[in-house]
Amino acid sequence: ESKVFNLPTLPGDHEFYKYARVFGDDLDGFIQWCRLKRDHEGIGGEKVRVLTAHAVKGMEFRCVFMVGLEKGLFPLASEPLREEENLFYVAMTRAIDRLYLVYSHEPSCFIDRIPEDLKAFRSMGGGKKAPRQMVLFD
């Protein structure tokens, strides 16, 4: 059975082969990356891309915000820890200049594994607490 894939045109053979090697046997991942690249080409100026950790494989960005890095969310309790750790590493290494690891509750165990001299904590707290609500039928 033969399949035809509609791949976007990449700037040159060198770039095509460079990224093809990054994805190895993951043809579906490579095709998804090509489509994302095609969809974002030609959009000028500053922009924000909201992507999953799975979708950023092979990409690089000046600034990366990784959000939801709370215990129970990342890593997910239902996923194998090693796979989640690899995904965390892939997402983290997409940052060229700045990486922000964002959590609102108990931080992910992966944050603890980062050497202290590489971390700079900044609290964004200070917001008002939501008022207590009345409970009926307690």
XYZ file of C-alpha atoms in Angstrom:
138
model
C 0.000 0.000 0.000
C 1.470 3.362 -0.951
C 0.688 6.632 0.757
C 1.096 10.134 -0.575
C 1.930 12.863 1.915
C 1.450 16.534 1.200
C 4.622 17.903 2.803
C 5.313 21.617 2.744
C 8.322 22.883 0.869
C 11.237 23.528 3.176
C 13.921 26.120 2.379
C 16.464 23.560 1.223
C 17.534 19.944 1.173
C 20.014 20.541 3.993
C 17.291 21.726 6.390
C 14.965 18.914 5.310
C 17.544 16.214 6.053
C 18.673 17.900 9.268
C 15.157 17.760 10.711
C 14.401 14.351 9.232
C 17.350 12.988 11.252
C 16.001 14.595 14.446
C 12.727 12.705 14.070
C 14.305 9.381 13.072
C 11.585 6.749 12.625
C 8.818 9.069 13.846
C 7.348 9.861 10.418
C 4.036 11.076 11.833
C 5.874 13.453 14.182
C 8.004 14.765 11.307
C 4.950 15.355 9.110
C 3.184 17.146 11.964
C 6.260 19.328 12.495
C 6.402 20.139 8.753
C 2.748 21.147 8.774
C 3.235 23.351 11.845
C 6.255 24.961 10.196
C 4.275 25.580 7.011
C 1.323 27.025 8.920
C 3.553 29.510 10.753
C 5.724 30.615 7.836
C 4.807 33.942 6.360
C 3.341 35.312 9.582
C 5.423 38.410 10.169
C 6.177 40.314 13.334
C 6.073 39.214 16.925
C 3.803 36.331 17.729
C 2.992 33.847 20.442
C 2.775 30.187 19.572
C 0.868 27.901 21.886
C 2.093 24.358 21.307
C 2.188 21.111 23.213
C 5.449 19.644 24.435
C 4.974 16.871 21.862
C 4.652 19.327 18.956
C 7.845 21.309 19.605
C 10.288 18.506 18.850
C 12.945 19.899 16.503
C 11.876 23.544 16.932
C 13.639 26.366 18.776
C 12.309 29.601 20.255
C 13.949 32.650 21.824
C 11.669 32.423 24.857
C 9.719 29.410 26.145
C 7.047 29.346 28.847
C 6.313 25.869 30.163
C 3.095 26.090 32.159
C 1.239 23.617 34.325
C 4.379 22.191 35.909
C 2.545 21.001 39.003
C 2.745 17.693 40.773
C 0.087 15.439 39.227
C -0.049 17.439 35.969
C 3.525 17.149 34.763
C 4.381 14.363 35.125
C 0.972 12.822 34.760
C 0.504 10.074 37.290
C -0.894 7.804 34.557
C 2.153 8.052 32.256
C 5.515 6.252 32.642
C 7.866 8.592 34.533
C 10.800 8.127 32.131
C 8.699 9.131 29.096
C 7.412 12.212 30.918
C 10.978 13.104 31.943
C 12.135 12.850 28.314
C 9.220 15.034 27.205
C 10.108 17.600 29.892
C 13.720 17.643 28.642
C 12.651 18.079 25.001
C 10.332 20.973 25.873
C 12.940 22.638 28.100
C 15.678 22.484 25.490
C 13.587 24.367 22.910
C 14.521 27.658 24.619
C 17.395 29.639 23.106
C 17.571 32.677 25.442
C 15.003 32.305 28.233
C 13.018 29.504 29.817
C 10.169 30.082 32.268
C 8.902 27.110 34.274
C 5.472 28.044 35.611
C 3.485 26.374 38.377
C 0.796 27.571 40.747
C 0.680 24.845 43.377
C 3.193 22.178 44.383
C 5.922 22.151 41.698
C 6.683 19.175 39.488
C 9.370 16.793 40.742
C 11.279 17.580 37.537
C 11.922 21.151 38.707
C 13.722 19.772 41.763
C 16.170 17.982 39.454
C 17.433 21.234 37.939
C 20.636 22.452 39.646
C 19.967 25.330 42.061
C 22.536 27.624 40.407
C 20.471 27.534 37.202
C 17.226 28.581 38.893
C 15.959 32.073 39.655
C 12.590 32.071 41.396
C 10.100 34.856 40.946
C 6.780 34.907 42.739
C 3.856 36.283 40.824
C 1.679 36.125 43.934
C 0.147 39.035 45.715
C -3.260 38.676 44.150
C -6.356 38.874 46.272
C -7.766 35.707 47.715
C -11.224 34.845 46.511
C -13.818 35.605 49.182
C -15.298 32.623 50.984
C -18.625 31.597 49.623
C -21.592 30.642 51.684
C -22.315 26.930 51.777
C -25.897 25.740 51.784
C -26.982 22.380 53.124
C -23.727 21.709 54.964
